[in-house]
JSON list of C-alpha atoms in Angstrom, two decimals:
[
{"chain": "A", "resi": 1, "resn": "MET", "atom": "CA", "xyz": [-2.96, -14.19, -13.74]},
{"chain": "A", "resi": 2, "resn": "LYS", "atom": "CA", "xyz": [-4.64, -11.09, -12.33]},
{"chain": "A", "resi": 3, "resn": "THR", "atom": "CA", "xyz": [-3.59, -7.56, -13.24]},
{"chain": "A", "resi": 4, "resn": "ILE", "atom": "CA", "xyz": [-2.14, -5.52, -10.39]},
{"chain": "A", "resi": 5, "resn": "GLY", "atom": "CA", "xyz": [-2.92, -1.82, -10.15]},
{"chain": "A", "resi": 6, "resn": "LEU", "atom": "CA", "xyz": [0.13, -0.34, -8.46]},
{"chain": "A", "resi": 7, "resn": "ILE", "atom": "CA", "xyz": [-0.06, 3.18, -7.05]},
{"chain": "A", "resi": 8, "resn": "GLY", "atom": "CA", "xyz": [3.53, 4.35, -6.81]},
{"chain": "A", "resi": 9, "resn": "GLY", "atom": "CA", "xyz": [5.62, 7.45, -6.42]},
{"chain": "A", "resi": 10, "resn": "MET", "atom": "CA", "xyz": [5.61, 7.71, -2.64]},
{"chain": "A", "resi": 11, "resn": "SER", "atom": "CA", "xyz": [8.61, 7.68, -3.02]},
{"chain": "A", "resi": 12, "resn": "TRP", "atom": "CA", "xyz": [9.70, 6.38, -6.38]},
{"chain": "A", "resi": 13, "resn": "GLU", "atom": "CA", "xyz": [12.37, 4.33, -4.56]},
{"chain": "A", "resi": 14, "resn": "SER", "atom": "CA", "xyz": [9.71, 2.25, -2.78]},
{"chain": "A", "resi": 15, "resn": "THR", "atom": "CA", "xyz": [7.87, 1.85, -6.09]},
{"chain": "A", "resi": 16, "resn": "ILE", "atom": "CA", "xyz": [10.98, 0.26, -7.62]},
{"chain": "A", "resi": 17, "resn": "THR", "atom": "CA", "xyz": [11.15, -2.18, -4.71]},
{"chain": "A", "resi": 18, "resn": "TYR", "atom": "CA", "xyz": [7.48, -3.18, -5.07]},
{"chain": "A", "resi": 19, "resn": "TYR", "atom": "CA", "xyz": [7.85, -3.60, -8.85]},
{"chain": "A", "resi": 20, "resn": "GLU", "atom": "CA", "xyz": [10.93, -5.76, -8.41]},
{"chain": "A", "resi": 21, "resn": "ILE", "atom": "CA", "xyz": [9.43, -7.96, -5.68]},
{"chain": "A", "resi": 22, "resn": "LEU", "atom": "CA", "xyz": [6.20, -8.51, -7.63]},
{"chain": "A", "resi": 23, "resn": "ASN", "atom": "CA", "xyz": [8.06, -9.54, -10.78]},
{"chain": "A", "resi": 24, "resn": "LYS", "atom": "CA", "xyz": [10.52, -11.78, -8.95]},
{"chain": "A", "resi": 25, "resn": "ALA", "atom": "CA", "xyz": [7.66, -13.54, -7.16]},
{"chain": "A", "resi": 26, "resn": "VAL", "atom": "CA", "xyz": [5.83, -14.24, -10.42]},
{"chain": "A", "resi": 27, "resn": "ALA", "atom": "CA", "xyz": [9.03, -15.42, -12.13]},
{"chain": "A", "resi": 28, "resn": "GLU", "atom": "CA", "xyz": [9.75, -17.77, -9.23]},
{"chain": "A", "resi": 29, "resn": "LYS", "atom": "CA", "xyz": [6.23, -19.16, -9.15]},
{"chain": "A", "resi": 30, "resn": "CYS", "atom": "CA", "xyz": [5.61, -19.40, -12.91]},
{"chain": "A", "resi": 31, "resn": "GLY", "atom": "CA", "xyz": [9.15, -19.86, -14.23]},
{"chain": "A", "resi": 32, "resn": "GLY", "atom": "CA", "xyz": [10.53, -19.10, -17.64]},
{"chain": "A", "resi": 33, "resn": "PHE", "atom": "CA", "xyz": [10.09, -15.57, -18.85]},
{"chain": "A", "resi": 34, "resn": "SER", "atom": "CA", "xyz": [7.03, -14.91, -16.67]},
{"chain": "A", "resi": 35, "resn": "SER", "atom": "CA", "xyz": [6.52, -11.51, -15.13]},
{"chain": "A", "resi": 36, "resn": "SER", "atom": "CA", "xyz": [3.71, -9.63, -13.39]},
{"chain": "A", "resi": 37, "resn": "LYS", "atom": "CA", "xyz": [0.84, -8.00, -15.20]},
{"chain": "A", "resi": 38, "resn": "ILE", "atom": "CA", "xyz": [1.11, -4.53, -13.67]},
{"chain": "A", "resi": 39, "resn": "LEU", "atom": "CA", "xyz": [-0.59, -1.25, -14.43]},
{"chain": "A", "resi": 40, "resn": "MET", "atom": "CA", "xyz": [1.19, 1.53, -12.56]},
{"chain": "A", "resi": 41, "resn": "TYR", "atom": "CA", "xyz": [0.13, 5.06, -11.76]},
{"chain": "A", "resi": 42, "resn": "ASN", "atom": "CA", "xyz": [2.95, 7.13, -10.34]},
{"chain": "A", "resi": 43, "resn": "VAL", "atom": "CA", "xyz": [1.85, 10.12, -8.26]},
{"chain": "A", "resi": 44, "resn": "ASP", "atom": "CA", "xyz": [3.93, 13.22, -7.58]},
{"chain": "A", "resi": 45, "resn": "PHE", "atom": "CA", "xyz": [5.17, 12.78, -4.01]},
{"chain": "A", "resi": 46, "resn": "ALA", "atom": "CA", "xyz": [5.77, 16.54, -3.68]},
{"chain": "A", "resi": 47, "resn": "GLU", "atom": "CA", "xyz": [1.99, 17.08, -3.79]},
{"chain": "A", "resi": 48, "resn": "LEU", "atom": "CA", "xyz": [1.39, 14.39, -1.17]},
{"chain": "A", "resi": 49, "resn": "GLU", "atom": "CA", "xyz": [4.14, 15.71, 1.09]},
{"chain": "A", "resi": 50, "resn": "ALA", "atom": "CA", "xyz": [2.78, 19.25, 0.89]},
{"chain": "A", "resi": 51, "resn": "ASN", "atom": "CA", "xyz": [-0.65, 17.94, 1.91]},
{"chain": "A", "resi": 52, "resn": "MET", "atom": "CA", "xyz": [0.77, 15.86, 4.77]},
{"chain": "A", "resi": 53, "resn": "SER", "atom": "CA", "xyz": [2.76, 18.81, 6.08]},
{"chain": "A", "resi": 54, "resn": "CYS", "atom": "CA", "xyz": [-0.39, 20.88, 6.52]},
{"chain": "A", "resi": 55, "resn": "GLY", "atom": "CA", "xyz": [-2.67, 18.01, 7.56]},
{"chain": "A", "resi": 56, "resn": "ASN", "atom": "CA", "xyz": [-4.62, 17.92, 4.28]},
{"chain": "A", "resi": 57, "resn": "TRP", "atom": "CA", "xyz": [-5.34, 14.19, 4.24]},
{"chain": "A", "resi": 58, "resn": "ASP", "atom": "CA", "xyz": [-8.52, 14.79, 2.22]},
{"chain": "A", "resi": 59, "resn": "GLY", "atom": "CA", "xyz": [-6.35, 16.23, -0.55]},
{"chain": "A", "resi": 60, "resn": "ASN", "atom": "CA", "xyz": [-4.22, 13.09, -0.54]},
{"chain": "A", "resi": 61, "resn": "ALA", "atom": "CA", "xyz": [-7.34, 10.92, -0.53]},
{"chain": "A", "resi": 62, "resn": "ARG", "atom": "CA", "xyz": [-8.51, 12.72, -3.68]},
{"chain": "A", "resi": 63, "resn": "ILE", "atom": "CA", "xyz": [-5.13, 12.25, -5.40]},
{"chain": "A", "resi": 64, "resn": "LEU", "atom": "CA", "xyz": [-4.93, 8.55, -4.55]},
{"chain": "A", "resi": 65, "resn": "SER", "atom": "CA", "xyz": [-8.61, 7.91, -5.31]},
{"chain": "A", "resi": 66, "resn": "ASP", "atom": "CA", "xyz": [-8.07, 9.43, -8.74]},
{"chain": "A", "resi": 67, "resn": "ALA", "atom": "CA", "xyz": [-5.06, 7.14, -9.28]},
{"chain": "A", "resi": 68, "resn": "ALA", "atom": "CA", "xyz": [-7.05, 4.09, -8.13]},
{"chain": "A", "resi": 69, "resn": "LYS", "atom": "CA", "xyz": [-9.97, 4.96, -10.44]},
{"chain": "A", "resi": 70, "resn": "ARG", "atom": "CA", "xyz": [-7.61, 5.32, -13.39]},
{"chain": "A", "resi": 71, "resn": "LEU", "atom": "CA", "xyz": [-6.06, 1.93, -12.65]},
{"chain": "A", "resi": 72, "resn": "GLU", "atom": "CA", "xyz": [-9.46, 0.29, -12.25]},
{"chain": "A", "resi": 73, "resn": "ASN", "atom": "CA", "xyz": [-10.66, 1.83, -15.53]},
{"chain": "A", "resi": 74, "resn": "ALA", "atom": "CA", "xyz": [-7.51, 0.57, -17.24]},
{"chain": "A", "resi": 75, "resn": "GLY", "atom": "CA", "xyz": [-8.27, -3.01, -16.15]},
{"chain": "A", "resi": 76, "resn": "ALA", "atom": "CA", "xyz": [-6.63, -3.57, -12.76]},
{"chain": "A", "resi": 77, "resn": "ASP", "atom": "CA", "xyz": [-8.17, -6.46, -10.81]},
{"chain": "A", "resi": 78, "resn": "PHE", "atom": "CA", "xyz": [-7.00, -5.03, -7.48]},
{"chain": "A", "resi": 79, "resn": "ILE", "atom": "CA", "xyz": [-4.95, -2.14, -6.12]},
{"chain": "A", "resi": 80, "resn": "VAL", "atom": "CA", "xyz": [-1.66, -2.10, -4.19]},
{"chain": "A", "resi": 81, "resn": "ILE", "atom": "CA", "xyz": [-0.31, 1.09, -2.61]},
{"chain": "A", "resi": 82, "resn": "ALA", "atom": "CA", "xyz": [3.50, 1.17, -2.59]},
{"chain": "A", "resi": 83, "resn": "THR", "atom": "CA", "xyz": [3.95, 2.76, 0.83]},
{"chain": "A", "resi": 84, "resn": "ASN", "atom": "CA", "xyz": [2.88, 2.26, 4.44]},
{"chain": "A", "resi": 85, "resn": "THR", "atom": "CA", "xyz": [1.65, 5.73, 5.35]},
{"chain": "A", "resi": 86, "resn": "MET", "atom": "CA", "xyz": [-0.92, 6.15, 2.60]},
{"chain": "A", "resi": 87, "resn": "HIS", "atom": "CA", "xyz": [-2.74, 3.06, 3.86]},
{"chain": "A", "resi": 88, "resn": "LYS", "atom": "CA", "xyz": [-4.26, 5.54, 6.30]},
{"chain": "A", "resi": 89, "resn": "LEU", "atom": "CA", "xyz": [-6.46, 6.52, 3.35]},
{"chain": "A", "resi": 90, "resn": "VAL", "atom": "CA", "xyz": [-7.56, 3.04, 2.24]},
{"chain": "A", "resi": 91, "resn": "PRO", "atom": "CA", "xyz": [-11.14, 3.42, 3.57]},
{"chain": "A", "resi": 92, "resn": "ALA", "atom": "CA", "xyz": [-11.64, 6.68, 1.64]},
{"chain": "A", "resi": 93, "resn": "ILE", "atom": "CA", "xyz": [-10.05, 5.31, -1.54]},
{"chain": "A", "resi": 94, "resn": "GLN", "atom": "CA", "xyz": [-11.98, 2.02, -1.36]},
{"chain": "A", "resi": 95, "resn": "LYS", "atom": "CA", "xyz": [-15.29, 3.93, -1.35]},
{"chain": "A", "resi": 96, "resn": "GLU", "atom": "CA", "xyz": [-14.39, 5.34, -4.78]},
{"chain": "A", "resi": 97, "resn": "ILE", "atom": "CA", "xyz": [-13.62, 2.07, -6.58]},
{"chain": "A", "resi": 98, "resn": "SER", "atom": "CA", "xyz": [-15.13, -1.38, -6.93]},
{"chain": "A", "resi": 99, "resn": "VAL", "atom": "CA", "xyz": [-11.93, -3.47, -7.08]},
{"chain": "A", "resi": 100, "resn": "PRO", "atom": "CA", "xyz": [-10.31, -4.38, -3.75]},
{"chain": "A", "resi": 101, "resn": "ILE", "atom": "CA", "xyz": [-7.28, -2.69, -2.25]},
{"chain": "A", "resi": 102, "resn": "LEU", "atom": "CA", "xyz": [-4.83, -5.19, -0.77]},
{"chain": "A", "resi": 103, "resn": "HIS", "atom": "CA", "xyz": [-3.96, -3.69, 2.61]},
{"chain": "A", "resi": 104, "resn": "ILE", "atom": "CA", "xyz": [-0.33, -3.93, 3.65]},
{"chain": "A", "resi": 105, "resn": "ALA", "atom": "CA", "xyz": [-1.24, -4.71, 7.27]},
{"chain": "A", "resi": 106, "resn": "ASP", "atom": "CA", "xyz": [-3.41, -7.68, 6.25]},
{"chain": "A", "resi": 107, "resn": "ALA", "atom": "CA", "xyz": [-0.68, -9.16, 4.04]},
{"chain": "A", "resi": 108, "resn": "THR", "atom": "CA", "xyz": [1.95, -8.51, 6.72]},
{"chain": "A", "resi": 109, "resn": "ALA", "atom": "CA", "xyz": [-0.17, -10.11, 9.44]},
{"chain": "A", "resi": 110, "resn": "ALA", "atom": "CA", "xyz": [-0.74, -13.22, 7.32]},
{"chain": "A", "resi": 111, "resn": "VAL", "atom": "CA", "xyz": [2.99, -13.77, 6.79]},
{"chain": "A", "resi": 112, "resn": "ILE", "atom": "CA", "xyz": [3.85, -13.04, 10.43]},
{"chain": "A", "resi": 113, "resn": "LYS", "atom": "CA", "xyz": [1.24, -15.51, 11.68]},
{"chain": "A", "resi": 114, "resn": "ARG", "atom": "CA", "xyz": [2.30, -18.10, 9.09]},
{"chain": "A", "resi": 115, "resn": "ASP", "atom": "CA", "xyz": [5.77, -17.89, 10.61]},
{"chain": "A", "resi": 116, "resn": "GLY", "atom": "CA", "xyz": [4.37, -18.52, 14.10]},
{"chain": "A", "resi": 117, "resn": "ILE", "atom": "CA", "xyz": [5.01, -15.00, 15.42]},
{"chain": "A", "resi": 118, "resn": "PHE", "atom": "CA", "xyz": [2.32, -13.20, 17.41]},
{"chain": "A", "resi": 119, "resn": "LYS", "atom": "CA", "xyz": [4.16, -10.24, 18.91]},
{"chain": "A", "resi": 120, "resn": "VAL", "atom": "CA", "xyz": [5.67, -7.62, 16.61]},
{"chain": "A", "resi": 121, "resn": "GLY", "atom": "CA", "xyz": [7.38, -4.26, 16.69]},
{"chain": "A", "resi": 122, "resn": "LEU", "atom": "CA", "xyz": [5.99, -1.56, 14.41]},
{"chain": "A", "resi": 123, "resn": "LEU", "atom": "CA", "xyz": [8.41, 0.88, 12.80]},
{"chain": "A", "resi": 124, "resn": "GLY", "atom": "CA", "xyz": [7.51, 3.43, 10.18]},
{"chain": "A", "resi": 125, "resn": "THR", "atom": "CA", "xyz": [6.87, 7.07, 9.51]},
{"chain": "A", "resi": 126, "resn": "LYS", "atom": "CA", "xyz": [5.66, 9.40, 12.24]},
{"chain": "A", "resi": 127, "resn": "PHE", "atom": "CA", "xyz": [2.10, 8.89, 10.96]},
{"chain": "A", "resi": 128, "resn": "THR", "atom": "CA", "xyz": [2.38, 5.09, 10.90]},
{"chain": "A", "resi": 129, "resn": "MET", "atom": "CA", "xyz": [3.76, 4.93, 14.43]},
{"chain": "A", "resi": 130, "resn": "THR", "atom": "CA", "xyz": [1.53, 7.54, 16.10]},
{"chain": "A", "resi": 131, "resn": "GLN", "atom": "CA", "xyz": [-1.78, 6.68, 14.45]},
{"chain": "A", "resi": 132, "resn": "ASP", "atom": "CA", "xyz": [-3.72, 3.42, 14.54]},
{"chain": "A", "resi": 133, "resn": "PHE", "atom": "CA", "xyz": [-4.42, 2.62, 10.88]},
{"chain": "A", "resi": 134, "resn": "ILE", "atom": "CA", "xyz": [-1.74, -0.11, 10.71]},
{"chain": "A", "resi": 135, "resn": "LYS", "atom": "CA", "xyz": [-1.61, -1.08, 14.38]},
{"chain": "A", "resi": 136, "resn": "ASP", "atom": "CA", "xyz": [-5.37, -1.69, 14.65]},
{"chain": "A", "resi": 137, "resn": "ARG", "atom": "CA", "xyz": [-5.43, -3.97, 11.61]},
{"chain": "A", "resi": 138, "resn": "LEU", "atom": "CA", "xyz": [-2.50, -5.98, 12.96]},
{"chain": "A", "resi": 139, "resn": "LYS", "atom": "CA", "xyz": [-4.26, -6.26, 16.32]},
{"chain": "A", "resi": 140, "resn": "ALA", "atom": "CA", "xyz": [-7.50, -7.31, 14.60]},
{"chain": "A", "resi": 141, "resn": "ALA", "atom": "CA", "xyz": [-5.51, -10.14, 13.01]},
{"chain": "A", "resi": 142, "resn": "GLY", "atom": "CA", "xyz": [-4.58, -11.39, 16.48]},
{"chain": "A", "resi": 143, "resn": "LEU", "atom": "CA", "xyz": [-1.14, -9.84, 16.82]},
{"chain": "A", "resi": 144, "resn": "GLU", "atom": "CA", "xyz": [0.29, -7.97, 19.78]},
{"chain": "A", "resi": 145, "resn": "VAL", "atom": "CA", "xyz": [1.84, -4.76, 18.46]},
{"chain": "A", "resi": 146, "resn": "ILE", "atom": "CA", "xyz": [4.64, -2.86, 20.20]},
{"chain": "A", "resi": 147, "resn": "VAL", "atom": "CA", "xyz": [5.38, 0.70, 19.06]},
{"chain": "A", "resi": 148, "resn": "PRO", "atom": "CA", "xyz": [8.68, 2.10, 20.38]}
]
């Protein structure tokens, strides 16, 4: 079993959901008392929100890169970011670490295509819906993406 490096705190409510889903999936697959091997770094969302409000995405990239480095140094085999919007920063974060970041759009596209769906609606934060960091990856996977 690989060790997941989970960057959470954006918001803590989504972090709970990710933690629960990851553990339920491992318990279902492995049975018994099995649970995920997770290292979690919880950021302060107030700092990220302040940066987003003034367009300081570089500041958020530094915060999340620091979290990813700490998780990698602690033994994470890969990184998961527990929110959609911060995937905007995956290219900047990935440059700072050697373990892979599992991108939410890639995982989403794989499940959508597995289910035989090729046209999807994209809902999310203002940033997710008005910028291309999720939409372009879904399109690159062969999906048609509709943004309301």
